[in-house]
Short mmCIF file of N, CA and C in Angstrom, two decimals:
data_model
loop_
_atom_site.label_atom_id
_atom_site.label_comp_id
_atom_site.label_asym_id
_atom_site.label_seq_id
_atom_site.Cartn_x
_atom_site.Cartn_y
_atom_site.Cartn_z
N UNK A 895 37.89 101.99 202.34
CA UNK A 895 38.81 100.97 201.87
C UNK A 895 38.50 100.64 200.41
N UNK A 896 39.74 100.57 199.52
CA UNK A 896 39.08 100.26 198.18
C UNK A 896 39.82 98.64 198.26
N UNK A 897 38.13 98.07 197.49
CA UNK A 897 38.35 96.70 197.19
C UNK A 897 38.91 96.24 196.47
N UNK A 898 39.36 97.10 195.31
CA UNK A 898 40.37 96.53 194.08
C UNK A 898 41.48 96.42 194.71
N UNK A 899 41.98 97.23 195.93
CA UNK A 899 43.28 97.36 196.06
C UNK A 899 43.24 95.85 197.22
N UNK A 900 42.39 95.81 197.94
CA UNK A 900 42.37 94.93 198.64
C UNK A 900 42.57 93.37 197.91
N UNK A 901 42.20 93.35 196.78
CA UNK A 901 41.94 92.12 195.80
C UNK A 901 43.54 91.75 195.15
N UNK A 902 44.00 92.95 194.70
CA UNK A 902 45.25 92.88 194.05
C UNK A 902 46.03 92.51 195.03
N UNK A 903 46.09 93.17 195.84
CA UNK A 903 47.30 92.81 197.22
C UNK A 903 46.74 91.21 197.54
N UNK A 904 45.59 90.79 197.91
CA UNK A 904 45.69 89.61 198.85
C UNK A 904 45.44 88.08 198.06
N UNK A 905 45.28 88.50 197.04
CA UNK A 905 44.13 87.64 196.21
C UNK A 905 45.35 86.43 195.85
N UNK A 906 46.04 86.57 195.64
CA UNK A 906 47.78 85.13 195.68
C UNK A 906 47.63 84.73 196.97
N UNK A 907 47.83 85.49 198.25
CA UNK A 907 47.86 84.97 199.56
C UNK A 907 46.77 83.99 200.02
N UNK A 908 45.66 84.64 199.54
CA UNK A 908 44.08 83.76 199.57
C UNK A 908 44.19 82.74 199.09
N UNK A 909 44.30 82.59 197.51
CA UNK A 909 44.66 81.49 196.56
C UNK A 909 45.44 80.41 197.01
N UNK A 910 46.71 80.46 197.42
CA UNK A 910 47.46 79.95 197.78
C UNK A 910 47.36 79.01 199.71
N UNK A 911 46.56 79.69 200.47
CA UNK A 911 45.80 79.46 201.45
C UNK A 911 45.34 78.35 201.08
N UNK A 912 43.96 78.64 200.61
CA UNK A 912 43.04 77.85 199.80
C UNK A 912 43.81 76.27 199.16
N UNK A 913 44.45 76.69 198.53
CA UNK A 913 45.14 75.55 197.36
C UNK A 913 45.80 75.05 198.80
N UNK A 914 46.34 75.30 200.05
CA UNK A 914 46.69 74.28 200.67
C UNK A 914 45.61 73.35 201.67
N UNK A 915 44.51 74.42 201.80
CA UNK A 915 43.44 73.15 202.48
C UNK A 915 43.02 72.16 201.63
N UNK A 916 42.58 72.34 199.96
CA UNK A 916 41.85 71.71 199.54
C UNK A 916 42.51 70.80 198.13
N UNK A 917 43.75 70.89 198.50
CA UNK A 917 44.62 70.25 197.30
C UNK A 917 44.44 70.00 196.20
N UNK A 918 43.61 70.89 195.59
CA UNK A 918 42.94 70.61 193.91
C UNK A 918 42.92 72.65 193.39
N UNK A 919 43.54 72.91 192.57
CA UNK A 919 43.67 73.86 192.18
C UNK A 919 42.21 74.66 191.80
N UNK A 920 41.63 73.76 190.83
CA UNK A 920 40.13 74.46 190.71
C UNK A 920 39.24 74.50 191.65
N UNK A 921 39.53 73.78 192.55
CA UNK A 921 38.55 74.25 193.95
C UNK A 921 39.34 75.22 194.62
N UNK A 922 40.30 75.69 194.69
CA UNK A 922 41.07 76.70 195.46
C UNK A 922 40.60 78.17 194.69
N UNK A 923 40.71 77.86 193.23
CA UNK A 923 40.60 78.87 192.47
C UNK A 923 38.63 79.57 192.39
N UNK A 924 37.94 78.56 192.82
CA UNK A 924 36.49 78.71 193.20
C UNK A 924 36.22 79.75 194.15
N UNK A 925 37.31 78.76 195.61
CA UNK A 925 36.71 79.33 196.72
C UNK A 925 37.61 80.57 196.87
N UNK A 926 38.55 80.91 196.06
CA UNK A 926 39.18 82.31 196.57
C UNK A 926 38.04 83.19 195.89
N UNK A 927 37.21 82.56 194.51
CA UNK A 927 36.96 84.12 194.03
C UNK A 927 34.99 84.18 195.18
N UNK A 928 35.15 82.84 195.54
CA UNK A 928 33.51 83.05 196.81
C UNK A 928 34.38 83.51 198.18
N UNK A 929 35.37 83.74 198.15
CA UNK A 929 35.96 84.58 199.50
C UNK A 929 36.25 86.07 199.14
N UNK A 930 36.20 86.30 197.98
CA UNK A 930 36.21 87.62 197.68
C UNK A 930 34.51 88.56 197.56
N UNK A 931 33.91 87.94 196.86
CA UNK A 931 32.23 87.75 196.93
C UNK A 931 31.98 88.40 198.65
N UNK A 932 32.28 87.27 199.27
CA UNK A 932 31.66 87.33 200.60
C UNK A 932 33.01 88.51 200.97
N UNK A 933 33.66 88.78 200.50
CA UNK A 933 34.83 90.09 201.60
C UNK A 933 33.77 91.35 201.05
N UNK A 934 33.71 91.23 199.92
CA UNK A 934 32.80 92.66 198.95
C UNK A 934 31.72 92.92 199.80
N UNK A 935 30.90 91.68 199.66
CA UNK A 935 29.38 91.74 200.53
C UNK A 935 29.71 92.37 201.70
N UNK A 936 30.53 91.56 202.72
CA UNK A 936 30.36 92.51 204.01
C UNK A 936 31.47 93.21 204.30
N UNK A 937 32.17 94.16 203.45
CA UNK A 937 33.20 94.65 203.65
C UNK A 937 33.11 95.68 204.71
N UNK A 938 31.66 96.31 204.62
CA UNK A 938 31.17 97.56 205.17
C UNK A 938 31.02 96.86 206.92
N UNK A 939 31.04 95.97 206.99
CA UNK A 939 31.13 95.54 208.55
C UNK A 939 32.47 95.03 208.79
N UNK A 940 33.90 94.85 208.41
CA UNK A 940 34.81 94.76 208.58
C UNK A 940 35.14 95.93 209.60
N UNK A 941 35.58 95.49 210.82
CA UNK A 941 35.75 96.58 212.10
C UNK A 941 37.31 97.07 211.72
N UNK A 942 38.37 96.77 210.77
CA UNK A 942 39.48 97.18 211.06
C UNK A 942 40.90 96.48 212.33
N UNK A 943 39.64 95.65 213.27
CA UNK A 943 40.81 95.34 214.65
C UNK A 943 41.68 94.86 214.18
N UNK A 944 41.33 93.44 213.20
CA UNK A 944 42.18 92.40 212.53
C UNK A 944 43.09 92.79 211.32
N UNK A 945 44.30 92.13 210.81
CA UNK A 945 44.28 92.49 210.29
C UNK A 945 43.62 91.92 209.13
N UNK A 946 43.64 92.44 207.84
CA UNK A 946 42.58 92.31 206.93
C UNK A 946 43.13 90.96 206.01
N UNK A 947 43.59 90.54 206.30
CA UNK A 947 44.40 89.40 205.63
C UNK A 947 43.82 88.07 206.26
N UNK A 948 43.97 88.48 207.80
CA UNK A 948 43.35 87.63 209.04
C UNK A 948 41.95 87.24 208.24
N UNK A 949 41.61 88.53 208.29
CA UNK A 949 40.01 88.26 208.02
C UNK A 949 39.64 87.83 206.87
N UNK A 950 40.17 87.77 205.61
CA UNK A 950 40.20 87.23 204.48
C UNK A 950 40.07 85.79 204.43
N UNK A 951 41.72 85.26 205.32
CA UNK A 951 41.99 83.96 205.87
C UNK A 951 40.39 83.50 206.22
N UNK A 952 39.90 83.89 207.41
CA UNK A 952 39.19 83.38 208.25
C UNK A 952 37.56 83.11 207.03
N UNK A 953 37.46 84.09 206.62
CA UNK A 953 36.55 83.83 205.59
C UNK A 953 36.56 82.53 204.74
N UNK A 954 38.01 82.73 204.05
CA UNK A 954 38.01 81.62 203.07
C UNK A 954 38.34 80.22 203.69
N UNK A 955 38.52 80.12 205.04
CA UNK A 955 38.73 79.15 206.13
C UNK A 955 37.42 78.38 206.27
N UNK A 956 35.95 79.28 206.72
CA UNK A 956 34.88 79.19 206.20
C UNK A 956 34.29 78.78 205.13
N UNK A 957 34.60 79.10 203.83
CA UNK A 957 34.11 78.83 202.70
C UNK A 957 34.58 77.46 202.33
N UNK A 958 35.85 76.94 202.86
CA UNK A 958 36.03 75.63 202.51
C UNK A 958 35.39 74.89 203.35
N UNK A 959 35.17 75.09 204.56
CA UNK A 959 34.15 74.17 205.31
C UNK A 959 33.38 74.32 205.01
N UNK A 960 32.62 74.95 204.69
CA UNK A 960 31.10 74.61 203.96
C UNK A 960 30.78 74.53 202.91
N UNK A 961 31.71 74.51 201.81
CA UNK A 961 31.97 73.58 200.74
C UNK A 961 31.84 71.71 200.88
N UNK A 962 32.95 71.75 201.93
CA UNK A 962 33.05 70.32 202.15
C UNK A 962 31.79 70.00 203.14
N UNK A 963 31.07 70.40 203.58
CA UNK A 963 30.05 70.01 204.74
C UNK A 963 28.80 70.04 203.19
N UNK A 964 28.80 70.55 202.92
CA UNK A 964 28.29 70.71 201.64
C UNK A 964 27.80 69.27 200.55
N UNK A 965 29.21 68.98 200.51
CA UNK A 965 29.70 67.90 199.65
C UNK A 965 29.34 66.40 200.27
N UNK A 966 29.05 66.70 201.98
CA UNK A 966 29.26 65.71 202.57
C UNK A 966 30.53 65.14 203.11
N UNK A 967 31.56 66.12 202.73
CA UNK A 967 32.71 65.30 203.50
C UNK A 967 32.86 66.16 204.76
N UNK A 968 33.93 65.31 205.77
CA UNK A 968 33.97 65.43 207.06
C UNK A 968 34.73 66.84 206.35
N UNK A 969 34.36 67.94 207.27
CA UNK A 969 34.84 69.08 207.05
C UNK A 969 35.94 69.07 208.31
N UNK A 970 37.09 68.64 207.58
CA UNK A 970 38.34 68.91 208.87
C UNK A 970 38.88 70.31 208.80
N UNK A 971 39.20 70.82 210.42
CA UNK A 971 39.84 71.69 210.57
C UNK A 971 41.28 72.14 210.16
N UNK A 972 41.73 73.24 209.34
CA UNK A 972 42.75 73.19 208.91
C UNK A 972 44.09 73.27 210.22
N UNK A 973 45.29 73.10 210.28
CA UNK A 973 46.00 73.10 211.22
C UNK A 973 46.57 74.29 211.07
N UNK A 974 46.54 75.16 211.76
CA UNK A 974 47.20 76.29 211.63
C UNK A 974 48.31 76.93 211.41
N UNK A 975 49.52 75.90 212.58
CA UNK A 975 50.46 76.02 212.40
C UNK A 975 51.37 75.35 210.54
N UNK A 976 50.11 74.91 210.22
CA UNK A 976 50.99 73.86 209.02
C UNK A 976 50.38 74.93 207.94
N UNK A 977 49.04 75.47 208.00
CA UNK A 977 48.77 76.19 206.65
C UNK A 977 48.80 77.50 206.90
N UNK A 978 48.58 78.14 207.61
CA UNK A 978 47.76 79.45 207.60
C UNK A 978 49.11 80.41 207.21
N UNK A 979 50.32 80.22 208.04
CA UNK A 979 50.88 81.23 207.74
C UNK A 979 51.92 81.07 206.88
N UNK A 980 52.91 79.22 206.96
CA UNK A 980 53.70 79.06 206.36
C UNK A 980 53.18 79.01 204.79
N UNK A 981 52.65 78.37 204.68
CA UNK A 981 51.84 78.02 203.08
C UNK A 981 52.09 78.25 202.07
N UNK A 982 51.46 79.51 201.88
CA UNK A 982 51.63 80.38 200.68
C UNK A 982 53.64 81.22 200.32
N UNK A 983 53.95 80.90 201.70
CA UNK A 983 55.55 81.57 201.70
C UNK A 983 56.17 80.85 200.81
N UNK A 984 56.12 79.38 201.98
CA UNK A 984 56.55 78.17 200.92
C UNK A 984 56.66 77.66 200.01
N UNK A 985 54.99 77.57 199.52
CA UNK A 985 54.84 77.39 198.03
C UNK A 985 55.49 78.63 196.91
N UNK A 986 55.22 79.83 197.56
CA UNK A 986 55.67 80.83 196.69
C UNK A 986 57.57 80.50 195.81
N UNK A 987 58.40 79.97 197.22
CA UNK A 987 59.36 79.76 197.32
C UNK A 987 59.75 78.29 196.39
N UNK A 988 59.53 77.49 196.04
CA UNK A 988 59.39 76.40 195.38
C UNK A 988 58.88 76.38 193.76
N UNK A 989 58.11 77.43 193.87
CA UNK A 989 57.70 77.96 192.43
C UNK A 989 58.78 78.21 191.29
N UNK A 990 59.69 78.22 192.31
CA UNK A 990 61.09 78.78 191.22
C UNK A 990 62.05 78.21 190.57
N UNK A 991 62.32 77.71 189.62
CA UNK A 991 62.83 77.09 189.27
C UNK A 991 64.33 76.30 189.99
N UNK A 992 65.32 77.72 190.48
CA UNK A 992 66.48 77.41 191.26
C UNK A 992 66.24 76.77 192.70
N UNK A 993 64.96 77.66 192.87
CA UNK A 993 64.84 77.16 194.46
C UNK A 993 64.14 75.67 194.33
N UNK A 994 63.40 75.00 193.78
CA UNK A 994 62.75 74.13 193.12
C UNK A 994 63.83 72.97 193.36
N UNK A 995 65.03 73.42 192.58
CA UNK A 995 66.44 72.25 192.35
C UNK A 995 66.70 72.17 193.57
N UNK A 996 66.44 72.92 194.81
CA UNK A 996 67.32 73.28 195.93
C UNK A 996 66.62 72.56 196.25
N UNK A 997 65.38 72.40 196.57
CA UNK A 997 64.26 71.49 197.34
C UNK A 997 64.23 69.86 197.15
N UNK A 998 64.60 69.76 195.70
CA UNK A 998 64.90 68.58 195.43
C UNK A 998 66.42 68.00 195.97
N UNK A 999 67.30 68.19 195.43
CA UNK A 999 68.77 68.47 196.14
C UNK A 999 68.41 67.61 197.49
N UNK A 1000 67.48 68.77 198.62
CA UNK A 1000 67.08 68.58 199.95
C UNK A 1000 66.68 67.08 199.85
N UNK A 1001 65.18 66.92 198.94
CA UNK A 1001 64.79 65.97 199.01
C UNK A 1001 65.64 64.41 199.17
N UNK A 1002 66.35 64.69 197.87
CA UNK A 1002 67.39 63.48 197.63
C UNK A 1002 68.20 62.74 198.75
N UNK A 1003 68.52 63.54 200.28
CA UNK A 1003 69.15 63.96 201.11
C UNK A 1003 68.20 62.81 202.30
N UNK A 1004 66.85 63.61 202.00
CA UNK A 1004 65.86 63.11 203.19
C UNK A 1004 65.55 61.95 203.68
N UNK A 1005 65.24 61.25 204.29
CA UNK A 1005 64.89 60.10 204.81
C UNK A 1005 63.54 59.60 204.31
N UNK A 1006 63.38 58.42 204.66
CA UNK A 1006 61.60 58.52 204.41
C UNK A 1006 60.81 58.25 205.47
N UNK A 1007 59.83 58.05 205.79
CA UNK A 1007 58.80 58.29 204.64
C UNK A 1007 58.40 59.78 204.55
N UNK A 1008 59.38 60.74 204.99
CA UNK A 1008 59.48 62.03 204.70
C UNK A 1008 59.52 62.77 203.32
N UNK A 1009 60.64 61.77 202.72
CA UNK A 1009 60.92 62.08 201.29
C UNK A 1009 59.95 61.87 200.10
N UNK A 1010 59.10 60.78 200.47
CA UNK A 1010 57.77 60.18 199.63
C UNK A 1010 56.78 61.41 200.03
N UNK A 1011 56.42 61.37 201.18
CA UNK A 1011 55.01 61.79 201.94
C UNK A 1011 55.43 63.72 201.28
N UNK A 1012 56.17 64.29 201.27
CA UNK A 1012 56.17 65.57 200.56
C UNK A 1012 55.87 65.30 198.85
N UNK A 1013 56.88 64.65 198.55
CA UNK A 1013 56.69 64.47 196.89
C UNK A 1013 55.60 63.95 196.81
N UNK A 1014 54.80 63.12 197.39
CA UNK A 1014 53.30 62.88 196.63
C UNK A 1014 52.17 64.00 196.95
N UNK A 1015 52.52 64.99 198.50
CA UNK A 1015 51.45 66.06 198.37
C UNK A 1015 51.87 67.19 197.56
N UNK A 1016 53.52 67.84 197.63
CA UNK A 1016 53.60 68.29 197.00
C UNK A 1016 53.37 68.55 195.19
N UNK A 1017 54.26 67.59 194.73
CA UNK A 1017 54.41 67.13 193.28
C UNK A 1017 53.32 66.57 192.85
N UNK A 1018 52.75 65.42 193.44
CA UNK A 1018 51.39 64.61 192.87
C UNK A 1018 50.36 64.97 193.27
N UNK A 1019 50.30 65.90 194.01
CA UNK A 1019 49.15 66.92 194.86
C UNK A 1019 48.19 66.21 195.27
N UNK A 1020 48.30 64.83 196.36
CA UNK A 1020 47.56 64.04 196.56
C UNK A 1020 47.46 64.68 197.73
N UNK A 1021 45.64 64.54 198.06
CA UNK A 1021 45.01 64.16 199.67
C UNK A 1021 45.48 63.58 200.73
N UNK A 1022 45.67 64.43 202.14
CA UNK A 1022 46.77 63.74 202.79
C UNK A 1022 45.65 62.10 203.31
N UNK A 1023 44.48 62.11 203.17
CA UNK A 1023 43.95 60.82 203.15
C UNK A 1023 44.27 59.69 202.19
N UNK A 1024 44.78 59.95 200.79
CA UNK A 1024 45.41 59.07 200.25
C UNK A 1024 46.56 58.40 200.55
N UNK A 1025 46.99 59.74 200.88
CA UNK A 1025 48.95 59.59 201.16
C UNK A 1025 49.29 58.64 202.34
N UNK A 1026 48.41 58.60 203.65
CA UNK A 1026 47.62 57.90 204.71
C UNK A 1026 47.73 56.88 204.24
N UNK A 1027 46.90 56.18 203.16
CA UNK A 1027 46.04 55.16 202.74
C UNK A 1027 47.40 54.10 202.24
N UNK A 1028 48.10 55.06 201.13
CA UNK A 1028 49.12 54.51 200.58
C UNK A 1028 49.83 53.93 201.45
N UNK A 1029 50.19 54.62 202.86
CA UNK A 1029 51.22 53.97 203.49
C UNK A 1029 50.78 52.71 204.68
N UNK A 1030 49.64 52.79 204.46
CA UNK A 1030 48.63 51.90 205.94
C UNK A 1030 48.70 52.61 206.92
N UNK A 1031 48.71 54.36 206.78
CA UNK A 1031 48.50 55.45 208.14
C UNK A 1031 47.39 56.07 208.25
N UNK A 1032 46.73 56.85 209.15
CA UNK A 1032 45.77 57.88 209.26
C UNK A 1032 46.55 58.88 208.26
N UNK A 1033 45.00 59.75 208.06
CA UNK A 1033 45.68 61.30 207.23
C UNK A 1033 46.03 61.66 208.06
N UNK A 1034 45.95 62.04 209.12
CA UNK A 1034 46.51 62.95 210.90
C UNK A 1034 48.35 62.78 210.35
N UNK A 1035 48.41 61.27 209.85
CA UNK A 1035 50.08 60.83 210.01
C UNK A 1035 50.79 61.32 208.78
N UNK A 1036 50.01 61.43 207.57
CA UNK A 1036 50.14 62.25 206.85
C UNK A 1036 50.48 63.46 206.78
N UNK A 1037 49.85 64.03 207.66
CA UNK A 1037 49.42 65.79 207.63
C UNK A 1037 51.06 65.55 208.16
N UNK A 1038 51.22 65.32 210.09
CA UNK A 1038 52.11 65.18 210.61
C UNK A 1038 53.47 64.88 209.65
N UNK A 1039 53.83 63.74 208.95
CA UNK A 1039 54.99 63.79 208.31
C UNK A 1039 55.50 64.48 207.35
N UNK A 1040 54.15 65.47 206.61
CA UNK A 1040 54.03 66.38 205.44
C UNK A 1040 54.82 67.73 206.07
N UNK A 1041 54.42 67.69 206.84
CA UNK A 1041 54.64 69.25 208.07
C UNK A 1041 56.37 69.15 208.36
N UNK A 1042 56.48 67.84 208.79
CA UNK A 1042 58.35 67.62 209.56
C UNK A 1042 59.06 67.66 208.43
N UNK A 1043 58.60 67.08 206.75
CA UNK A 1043 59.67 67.00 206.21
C UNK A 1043 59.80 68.66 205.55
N UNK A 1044 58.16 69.39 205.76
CA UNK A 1044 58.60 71.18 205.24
C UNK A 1044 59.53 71.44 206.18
N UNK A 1045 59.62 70.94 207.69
CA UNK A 1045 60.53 71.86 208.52
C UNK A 1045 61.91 71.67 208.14
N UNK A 1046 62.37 70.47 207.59
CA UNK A 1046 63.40 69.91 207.39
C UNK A 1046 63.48 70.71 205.87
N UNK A 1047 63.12 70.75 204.87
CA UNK A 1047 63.31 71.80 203.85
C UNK A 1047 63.90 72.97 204.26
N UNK A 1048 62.85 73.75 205.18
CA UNK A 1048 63.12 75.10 205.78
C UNK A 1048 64.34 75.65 206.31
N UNK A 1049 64.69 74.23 207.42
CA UNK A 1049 66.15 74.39 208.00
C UNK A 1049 66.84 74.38 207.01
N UNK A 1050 66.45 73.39 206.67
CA UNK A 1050 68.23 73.37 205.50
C UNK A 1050 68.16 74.50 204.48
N UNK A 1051 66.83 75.00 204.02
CA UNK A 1051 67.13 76.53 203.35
C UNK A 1051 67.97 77.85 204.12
N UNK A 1052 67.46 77.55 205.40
CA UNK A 1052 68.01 78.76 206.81
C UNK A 1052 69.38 78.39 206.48
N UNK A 1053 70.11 77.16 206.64
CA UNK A 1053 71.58 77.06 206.70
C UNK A 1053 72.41 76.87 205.92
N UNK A 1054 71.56 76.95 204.20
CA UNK A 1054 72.71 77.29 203.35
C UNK A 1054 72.23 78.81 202.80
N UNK A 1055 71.40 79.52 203.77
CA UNK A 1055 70.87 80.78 203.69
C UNK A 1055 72.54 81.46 204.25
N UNK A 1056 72.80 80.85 205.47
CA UNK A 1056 73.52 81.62 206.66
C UNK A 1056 74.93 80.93 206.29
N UNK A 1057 75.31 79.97 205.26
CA UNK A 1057 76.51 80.12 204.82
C UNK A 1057 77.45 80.86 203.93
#
């Protein structure tokens, strides 16, 4: 397996992973290049079952928990269904200027505290423990309303996709 090729291909997917557990760009940008470190180191024991993306994931899944266990903070588990696979699609998708207007558009549309609770993780790239804090909720309620108002983005991308 060559590792450059492995690096070029995954190394946005990683990044972007990353940048959604730990909501601060220079710590995302840290732990992707100590998830690459540790892919190099034991690449030679990589069995192949998974796929290699999986295993990348799962690494840099690792590296942020023990960053934060590290740091002393409660090292929470990422939610799977909210980061692992949508994530990086999403964000990729928002990056764009047109699609960007479209999201907003959406936004304008949304209810709250749907419409707040995205624009401050998204746009103000706040901690869903702040975002929590701000409203007198747990981060759990955070995470939770961060997640319904992407689904609500998503749909409404699907159905002026399918018009």
């Amino acid at each position: 397996m060559d590792f450059d090729q492995i690096y070029n291909d995954y190394f946005q997917d990683v990044f972007y992973y990353l940048r959604g557990l730990s909501s601060n760009k220079e710590i995302a940008e840290d732990l992707t290049q100590d998830t690459f470190v540790k892919a190099m180191k034991f690449l030679d024991k990589y069995d192949g079952r998974k796929d290699i993306r999986a295993w990348l994931f799962t690494i840099a899944k690792n590296s942020f928990i023990d960053r934060y266990r590290k740091e002393n903070h409660y090292a929470r588990e990422p939610q799977t269904e909210v980061f692992a696979d949508s994530e990086p699609c999403f964000i990729e998708k928002i990056m764009d200027q047109a699609d960007a207007f479209q999201v907003h558009k959406i936004l304008h549309e949304m209810s709250e505290p749907y419409k707040e609770v995205f624009s401050l993780r998204t746009f103000g790239e706040l901690p869903f423990e702040q975002i929590g804090t701000l409203f007198g909720k747990s981060a759990g309620w955070a995470r939770v309303s961060y997640y319904r108002a992407k689904q609500i983005i998503l749909k409404c991308w699907e159905d002026a996709d399918n018009e």
